[in-house]
Amino acid sequence: MEFPLIAPNPPRLSALTAGLHRIEASGVFSNNGPEVQAFEAEITDRLFGGTGASLAVSNATLGLMVAIRQAAGLYPKPGTLALMPALTFAATAQAAIWAGLTPLICDVDAETWAADPRQEEALLARHAGRIGVIVPYATFGTAIDLDRYAWLAKHYQVGVVVDAAASLGTLDDDGRGFGTGAPFAIVYSMHATKTFSVAEGGLIHSVDHGLIHQLRSMINFGFEAGRSATLPGINAKLPEVIALMARAKLADIDAVCDHRAAIDAAYRDALPAFAVQRRHGRRQATQFMPVLLPEGLAPHRAAIAAALTEDGVGVGQYFSPHIGQQPLFQAIAEVEPTPVADAIGARMLSLPITDAMTPADVPVIAERLVRAIERVADSAMLRVGAARMIATREMMGTVVIGGGPAGTAMLTSASKQNKLVPLVEAGLAIVERRPRMGAGELGHYAIRSDTTAETFLSAVRNNPHPELAALEHHPAGQLMQRYVAELGAPLTDTAPLLSVTADRLADIVAAHGGEVLTGHDAIGARRTADGGWMTTVRDAAGATRTLVSRNVVVATGGYQTDEQVAAKRVAGVPLGTLAGKRLMRSDALLRLGGVEQVRERLHGHASPRVAIIGASTSAIAAAVLLLKSQPGFAFGAGAVTILHRQPLKPFYPTIAAAHADGFHDFDENDICPVSGFVLRLAGLRLESRELVVRMLSLGGRTPDPRVALHRIAGDGDAAARRIVAGADLVVGALGYRPRAMPLFDVDGAPLALAHHEGRPMVDRHCRILDAADRPVPGAYGIGLSAGFVPWGRMGGEASFRGQANGLWLWQNDVGQMIVDQLLGLGQPDAMPADVRAAA
C-alpha cells in the first residue's frame, strides 16, 4: 500500500453545484462578496466563539505581508527588524522582506520547536527601537502562548503577527480555536496541502475589530473609502468560489482534525524511540507527523528517506534547511546563532498523515521505517537498535515517572555503579511529559543554582559509560566548567548539560531494550492483583496506553500555586488576606520574566517596598535576584524585608571556619557526624549564603542597607502584619507541594497517601508512604518535595527537620538506594558514600 506524505483533500466542487449556481446568479465573484462574508461570519462563530473578527485573504503569504506591514507601523524606517524563529517556512521571512523589513532570525526551543523565549527577549532588549514586529511561528500547528506575546508587545512597544499557517482547526488549552482573544493578527493558511484544505487562501483573525477593518482596506489596494488609496495596499481578496469551498471545509474541520489527531497519537505510541514536538493545546491541526531521528541516525537521513520512498512511504524534511540556512536570508537577514534549530533540522523526518489514512496504517509505516533503518545503518548497534524502535507491551521491571533532574539523576547513579544496563535489561520505561529529558524546568529560572558546578560535572566525569564520560569535554560540559569555584551556575546554563546527559542516558536505555516515552503524561497507576502496577500514560494528542511493571518510581517534582501561598498563615492571618493583589509567589518571581513582572507591579512607586516571606533558599534567592537586577530598582534603606520564622543560618565546612567568621549560633546537634560540616543540610549555601552572612555581619561584612530582617514572633506579631501591609509587593516563598501521580488500589479506589495530609511523601528508603505511614509496596519517590531526610552514612545534622533536595544525593546515595531495591539488592541501613567529597 502506498502512503503519500500529503494528499490534498479540498471540498469537491462537483458536490457544491448549488453554491456555484448561487455565485453565478449573484454576479459577484470577488470584492468581499456574500460567500466571503458568510464564511468570515461562520468561522468567527464556530472556531473563535463569536468573538473578534475574521478576514479572508487570497493566500496566507499575502496575509502576512499586510499584517506585518500594519504591525510595524505602516511606514517602517529602513532597517527595521522583524524578529522570527529559524524553524519556519520561507514565506514568513519573504513576507517581512516584501513589507519592507529585515528578518532577524533567532533560535528555537528544543521542546516546542517554536521561538526560544529567552533569546527573543534578549534580542528585544539588545535591539530596542529597531525591532518593529515579532513574527512567531505556531510550529506545525501547535498552540503557542499568546498571552506572553501580548505582554511582549506592551512591554517592548512592538507589533506582533503570529504565523499560524498550519493552525486552522487547532484548539487551545481551553478548547477554543487557537487565536481566540488575540489582540494582534493571527494569520492562517487554507492551502490545499493544509489540514484546512481548500485550494489557495488564507485567514486573518483578531479580537480587535479595528485592526481587521484596517487590514480589509489594505488587501483592497489601500482603499478606506471610495477608490482613493489612503493606506499601503495590495490586492489580496479571496474569490467567491474559494470562499464557497472554505465554508464546506469548515463544516468538516472538527472531524478532520480529530481523525488526524488519532493518527498522530498512533505514531507517538508506535515510535517511542523518536523525539517528537512538545505540543500545547487540546488539539492540533496535524498536517504530517514530524519526528526526530536518534542522533546516531541523523547522518543516514537521506538514505532512510530514499529507502522509505522506495517502500511506498512519502517523507519530507520540514524545515530543513531552515530559513537561517537558506542563501537569500543569509545574504540579507540578520541571523543569530541557531544551534538548536540546526540540530532539529538535521534530524527532522516528516511522516504521512492524510485524511485517507487510519491509525491502523501507522504500525505498517513504522515497520517500513525500521526496515529502512536496518538497510542503511552502518553499524551493528544501529541495526540492533532499529528493531527496538517499535513499542512493545511486555511486562517490565520498573516504570519511572518523570525524566527531569531527579529522575535522570537516579539513572546517573545507576550508571556510576555499572547498574544501569542491568536495570534496563530487567525492563525499564521512562515517562516524561516534555519532549526531552534532563533539565525539567531548571532552564526557565533566572537565578543561580544552590549546587556547585562541580556537582553537575560529577555526573559524567570518569563515568564507566564512555559516552557519558565524554560529556565533560562537550560544549555543555565546557560551559559548566566556567562556573567551577564560583557561587553556583546560572540555572539557564545548567540545562544544556542536564539535557545532553539525559540524551545519552536515553540512548543507553533504548539500546538495551528499554523505552523512553517523551511527550507523555502519566495519568495514574493502579495496583494489580499480583502486586505489580498498571500505569496509564497519555500522549499530547490524547491517546493512552498501559505499562505493566513490578515497580513505579515517581520523580515528578514539586509545584507552587497562588492558592497554596495565599493560604499560608503569617502572624496568625492567611497571607492572601494580608497581601491581597500585592501577593506574588516566589516561583513566579524566580523564573525568567519574573523580574519584568515585578517591574510592572512596582511601576509608579518611586520608592518601592518589598516583603519576602520565608527562610528557605527560594526566599533568599528572591531577595538576591531583586537586589542585583539590572536596571536596578530604586530601593531605599530597608526597602526589602525578609520575614522568617526560623533563624537564617549559613553552612560552614568546619566548626573552626564558623568560629573564625564569628558564627556561634549552633551546637553539637547542628554538626554532621560524618562530614563535620556545620548545618550541612539546613544551612544556606552559595549566593543565598553570601547575602545571609552579610546581613548577620559575619566575618566583618557590612549588611546591605537595602535589606532588613524580621523574625516572626508567632501569631500575635503585629509588627510583621504592619510590614506586609506597608509593602508594595509581597513575595511568598513558602515551599512546594509534590506533583505526585495518583495511585489506586486493585479495585480502582484512590490510595490515601501521607503527602495528602502534609507529611513527607517517602520514608528513609524512598518508599512512598500511605496515610498510615506504611510503605506502599513497589512504589518509590525521589526529587523536589518528596520529603526525604538523609540518614546513616549519608550524614546530616540531628537537628535537621526539613527535607533534602540535593542533586548530589540524587545522583549518588539516594539514587543508588532506590536502584538497589529495584534490582532486589535489599535496603541497607547504611549507604556507602564519601560524604565529604560529595558535598
PDB file of N, CA and C in Angstrom, residues 2-46:
ATOM      1  N   GLU A   2       0.510   2.252  -0.771  1.00  0.00           N
ATOM      2  CA  GLU A   2       1.259   3.494  -0.859  1.00  0.00           C
ATOM      3  C   GLU A   2       0.731   4.497   0.172  1.00  0.00           C
ATOM      4  N   PHE A   3       1.663   5.258   0.749  1.00  0.00           N
ATOM      5  CA  PHE A   3       1.300   6.283   1.729  1.00  0.00           C
ATOM      6  C   PHE A   3       1.967   7.596   1.331  1.00  0.00           C
ATOM      7  N   PRO A   4       1.294   8.447   0.577  1.00  0.00           N
ATOM      8  CA  PRO A   4       1.895   9.737   0.219  1.00  0.00           C
ATOM      9  C   PRO A   4       2.045  10.611   1.451  1.00  0.00           C
ATOM     10  N   LEU A   5       3.055  11.470   1.448  1.00  0.00           N
ATOM     11  CA  LEU A   5       3.267  12.354   2.590  1.00  0.00           C
ATOM     12  C   LEU A   5       2.066  13.268   2.790  1.00  0.00           C
ATOM     13  N   ILE A   6       1.605  13.874   1.737  1.00  0.00           N
ATOM     14  CA  ILE A   6       0.460  14.783   1.798  1.00  0.00           C
ATOM     15  C   ILE A   6      -0.469  14.457   0.639  1.00  0.00           C
ATOM     16  N   ALA A   7      -1.748  14.300   0.933  1.00  0.00           N
ATOM     17  CA  ALA A   7      -2.744  14.024  -0.099  1.00  0.00           C
ATOM     18  C   ALA A   7      -3.838  15.078   0.014  1.00  0.00           C
ATOM     19  N   PRO A   8      -3.735  16.176  -0.749  1.00  0.00           N
ATOM     20  CA  PRO A   8      -4.731  17.255  -0.630  1.00  0.00           C
ATOM     21  C   PRO A   8      -6.160  16.728  -0.737  1.00  0.00           C
ATOM     22  N   ASN A   9      -7.008  17.230   0.163  1.00  0.00           N
ATOM     23  CA  ASN A   9      -8.396  16.765   0.186  1.00  0.00           C
ATOM     24  C   ASN A   9      -9.340  17.950   0.353  1.00  0.00           C
ATOM     25  N   PRO A  10      -9.307  18.889  -0.613  1.00  0.00           N
ATOM     26  CA  PRO A  10     -10.248  20.014  -0.526  1.00  0.00           C
ATOM     27  C   PRO A  10     -11.663  19.571  -0.856  1.00  0.00           C
ATOM     28  N   PRO A  11     -12.657  20.362  -0.488  1.00  0.00           N
ATOM     29  CA  PRO A  11     -14.038  20.020  -0.863  1.00  0.00           C
ATOM     30  C   PRO A  11     -14.155  19.907  -2.392  1.00  0.00           C
ATOM     31  N   ARG A  12     -14.971  18.954  -2.830  1.00  0.00           N
ATOM     32  CA  ARG A  12     -15.153  18.740  -4.268  1.00  0.00           C
ATOM     33  C   ARG A  12     -16.123  19.771  -4.825  1.00  0.00           C
ATOM     34  N   LEU A  13     -15.657  20.514  -5.800  1.00  0.00           N
ATOM     35  CA  LEU A  13     -16.547  21.491  -6.433  1.00  0.00           C
ATOM     36  C   LEU A  13     -17.755  20.813  -7.082  1.00  0.00           C
ATOM     37  N   SER A  14     -17.542  19.559  -7.517  1.00  0.00           N
ATOM     38  CA  SER A  14     -18.656  18.845  -8.149  1.00  0.00           C
ATOM     39  C   SER A  14     -19.786  18.581  -7.171  1.00  0.00           C
ATOM     40  N   ALA A  15     -19.483  18.646  -5.866  1.00  0.00           N
ATOM     41  CA  ALA A  15     -20.519  18.452  -4.855  1.00  0.00           C
ATOM     42  C   ALA A  15     -21.098  19.774  -4.369  1.00  0.00           C
ATOM     43  N   LEU A  16     -20.609  20.881  -4.937  1.00  0.00           N
ATOM     44  CA  LEU A  16     -21.040  22.197  -4.486  1.00  0.00           C
ATOM     45  C   LEU A  16     -21.770  22.961  -5.586  1.00  0.00           C
ATOM     46  N   THR A  17     -22.466  22.219  -6.449  1.00  0.00           N
ATOM     47  CA  THR A  17     -23.099  22.866  -7.601  1.00  0.00           C
ATOM     48  C   THR A  17     -24.146  23.893  -7.198  1.00  0.00           C
ATOM     49  N   ALA A  18     -24.862  23.635  -6.104  1.00  0.00           N
ATOM     50  CA  ALA A  18     -25.864  24.609  -5.664  1.00  0.00           C
ATOM     51  C   ALA A  18     -25.195  25.939  -5.311  1.00  0.00           C
ATOM     52  N   GLY A  19     -24.045  25.848  -4.647  1.00  0.00           N
ATOM     53  CA  GLY A  19     -23.329  27.064  -4.299  1.00  0.00           C
ATOM     54  C   GLY A  19     -22.766  27.768  -5.510  1.00  0.00           C
ATOM     55  N   LEU A  20     -22.285  26.984  -6.479  1.00  0.00           N
ATOM     56  CA  LEU A  20     -21.762  27.588  -7.704  1.00  0.00           C
ATOM     57  C   LEU A  20     -22.871  28.315  -8.463  1.00  0.00           C
ATOM     58  N   HIS A  21     -24.045  27.700  -8.517  1.00  0.00           N
ATOM     59  CA  HIS A  21     -25.176  28.371  -9.159  1.00  0.00           C
ATOM     60  C   HIS A  21     -25.530  29.663  -8.424  1.00  0.00           C
ATOM     61  N   ARG A  22     -25.396  29.616  -7.092  1.00  0.00           N
ATOM     62  CA  ARG A  22     -25.711  30.795  -6.284  1.00  0.00           C
ATOM     63  C   ARG A  22     -24.742  31.944  -6.623  1.00  0.00           C
ATOM     64  N   ILE A  23     -23.462  31.595  -6.782  1.00  0.00           N
ATOM     65  CA  ILE A  23     -22.474  32.617  -7.135  1.00  0.00           C
ATOM     66  C   ILE A  23     -22.761  33.188  -8.521  1.00  0.00           C
ATOM     67  N   GLU A  24     -23.037  32.298  -9.463  1.00  0.00           N
ATOM     68  CA  GLU A  24     -23.323  32.765 -10.814  1.00  0.00           C
ATOM     69  C   GLU A  24     -24.551  33.685 -10.834  1.00  0.00           C
ATOM     70  N   ALA A  25     -25.546  33.306 -10.061  1.00  0.00           N
ATOM     71  CA  ALA A  25     -26.773  34.117 -10.042  1.00  0.00           C
ATOM     72  C   ALA A  25     -26.529  35.484  -9.423  1.00  0.00           C
ATOM     73  N   SER A  26     -25.598  35.539  -8.432  1.00  0.00           N
ATOM     74  CA  SER A  26     -25.342  36.824  -7.776  1.00  0.00           C
ATOM     75  C   SER A  26     -24.568  37.783  -8.667  1.00  0.00           C
ATOM     76  N   GLY A  27     -23.788  37.213  -9.581  1.00  0.00           N
ATOM     77  CA  GLY A  27     -22.950  38.050 -10.424  1.00  0.00           C
ATOM     78  C   GLY A  27     -21.756  38.630  -9.699  1.00  0.00           C
ATOM     79  N   VAL A  28     -21.504  38.204  -8.446  1.00  0.00           N
ATOM     80  CA  VAL A  28     -20.365  38.679  -7.649  1.00  0.00           C
ATOM     81  C   VAL A  28     -19.375  37.525  -7.518  1.00  0.00           C
ATOM     82  N   PHE A  29     -18.138  37.751  -7.964  1.00  0.00           N
ATOM     83  CA  PHE A  29     -17.147  36.683  -7.947  1.00  0.00           C
ATOM     84  C   PHE A  29     -15.949  37.024  -7.050  1.00  0.00           C
ATOM     85  N   SER A  30     -15.873  38.256  -6.584  1.00  0.00           N
ATOM     86  CA  SER A  30     -14.797  38.677  -5.683  1.00  0.00           C
ATOM     87  C   SER A  30     -15.279  39.915  -4.946  1.00  0.00           C
ATOM     88  N   ASN A  31     -14.291  40.748  -4.464  1.00  0.00           N
ATOM     89  CA  ASN A  31     -14.624  42.033  -3.823  1.00  0.00           C
ATOM     90  C   ASN A  31     -15.556  41.879  -2.628  1.00  0.00           C
ATOM     91  N   ASN A  32     -15.185  40.928  -1.717  1.00  0.00           N
ATOM     92  CA  ASN A  32     -15.915  40.778  -0.453  1.00  0.00           C
ATOM     93  C   ASN A  32     -17.386  40.468  -0.687  1.00  0.00           C
ATOM     94  N   GLY A  33     -17.618  39.455  -1.550  1.00  0.00           N
ATOM     95  CA  GLY A  33     -18.976  39.072  -1.891  1.00  0.00           C
ATOM     96  C   GLY A  33     -19.679  38.317  -0.782  1.00  0.00           C
ATOM     97  N   PRO A  34     -20.904  37.860  -1.040  1.00  0.00           N
ATOM     98  CA  PRO A  34     -21.713  37.215   0.000  1.00  0.00           C
ATOM     99  C   PRO A  34     -21.107  35.917   0.520  1.00  0.00           C
ATOM    100  N   GLU A  35     -20.433  35.126  -0.323  1.00  0.00           N
ATOM    101  CA  GLU A  35     -19.837  33.879   0.167  1.00  0.00           C
ATOM    102  C   GLU A  35     -18.684  34.176   1.125  1.00  0.00           C
ATOM    103  N   VAL A  36     -17.861  35.165   0.777  1.00  0.00           N
ATOM    104  CA  VAL A  36     -16.767  35.554   1.678  1.00  0.00           C
ATOM    105  C   VAL A  36     -17.321  36.063   2.995  1.00  0.00           C
ATOM    106  N   GLN A  37     -18.327  36.915   2.929  1.00  0.00           N
ATOM    107  CA  GLN A  37     -18.897  37.455   4.158  1.00  0.00           C
ATOM    108  C   GLN A  37     -19.493  36.351   5.022  1.00  0.00           C
ATOM    109  N   ALA A  38     -20.154  35.390   4.388  1.00  0.00           N
ATOM    110  CA  ALA A  38     -20.743  34.289   5.147  1.00  0.00           C
ATOM    111  C   ALA A  38     -19.659  33.433   5.793  1.00  0.00           C
ATOM    112  N   PHE A  39     -18.602  33.167   5.031  1.00  0.00           N
ATOM    113  CA  PHE A  39     -17.504  32.365   5.580  1.00  0.00           C
ATOM    114  C   PHE A  39     -16.861  33.065   6.772  1.00  0.00           C
ATOM    115  N   GLU A  40     -16.574  34.348   6.657  1.00  0.00           N
ATOM    116  CA  GLU A  40     -15.945  35.081   7.751  1.00  0.00           C
ATOM    117  C   GLU A  40     -16.818  35.046   9.004  1.00  0.00           C
ATOM    118  N   ALA A  41     -18.108  35.201   8.833  1.00  0.00           N
ATOM    119  CA  ALA A  41     -19.017  35.175   9.984  1.00  0.00           C
ATOM    120  C   ALA A  41     -19.086  33.779  10.592  1.00  0.00           C
ATOM    121  N   GLU A  42     -19.165  32.750   9.733  1.00  0.00           N
ATOM    122  CA  GLU A  42     -19.297  31.384  10.224  1.00  0.00           C
ATOM    123  C   GLU A  42     -18.041  30.913  10.953  1.00  0.00           C
ATOM    124  N   ILE A  43     -16.867  31.235  10.415  1.00  0.00           N
ATOM    125  CA  ILE A  43     -15.647  30.757  11.068  1.00  0.00           C
ATOM    126  C   ILE A  43     -15.398  31.515  12.369  1.00  0.00           C
ATOM    127  N   THR A  44     -15.767  32.789  12.414  1.00  0.00           N
ATOM    128  CA  THR A  44     -15.646  33.541  13.665  1.00  0.00           C
ATOM    129  C   THR A  44     -16.533  32.928  14.734  1.00  0.00           C
ATOM    130  N   ASP A  45     -17.730  32.543  14.351  1.00  0.00           N
ATOM    131  CA  ASP A  45     -18.664  31.953  15.311  1.00  0.00           C
ATOM    132  C   ASP A  45     -18.234  30.555  15.722  1.00  0.00           C
ATOM    133  N   ARG A  46     -17.800  29.740  14.757  1.00  0.00           N
ATOM    134  CA  ARG A  46     -17.552  28.322  15.043  1.00  0.00           C
ATOM    135  C   ARG A  46     -16.204  28.072  15.713  1.00  0.00           C
TER     136      ARG A  46
END
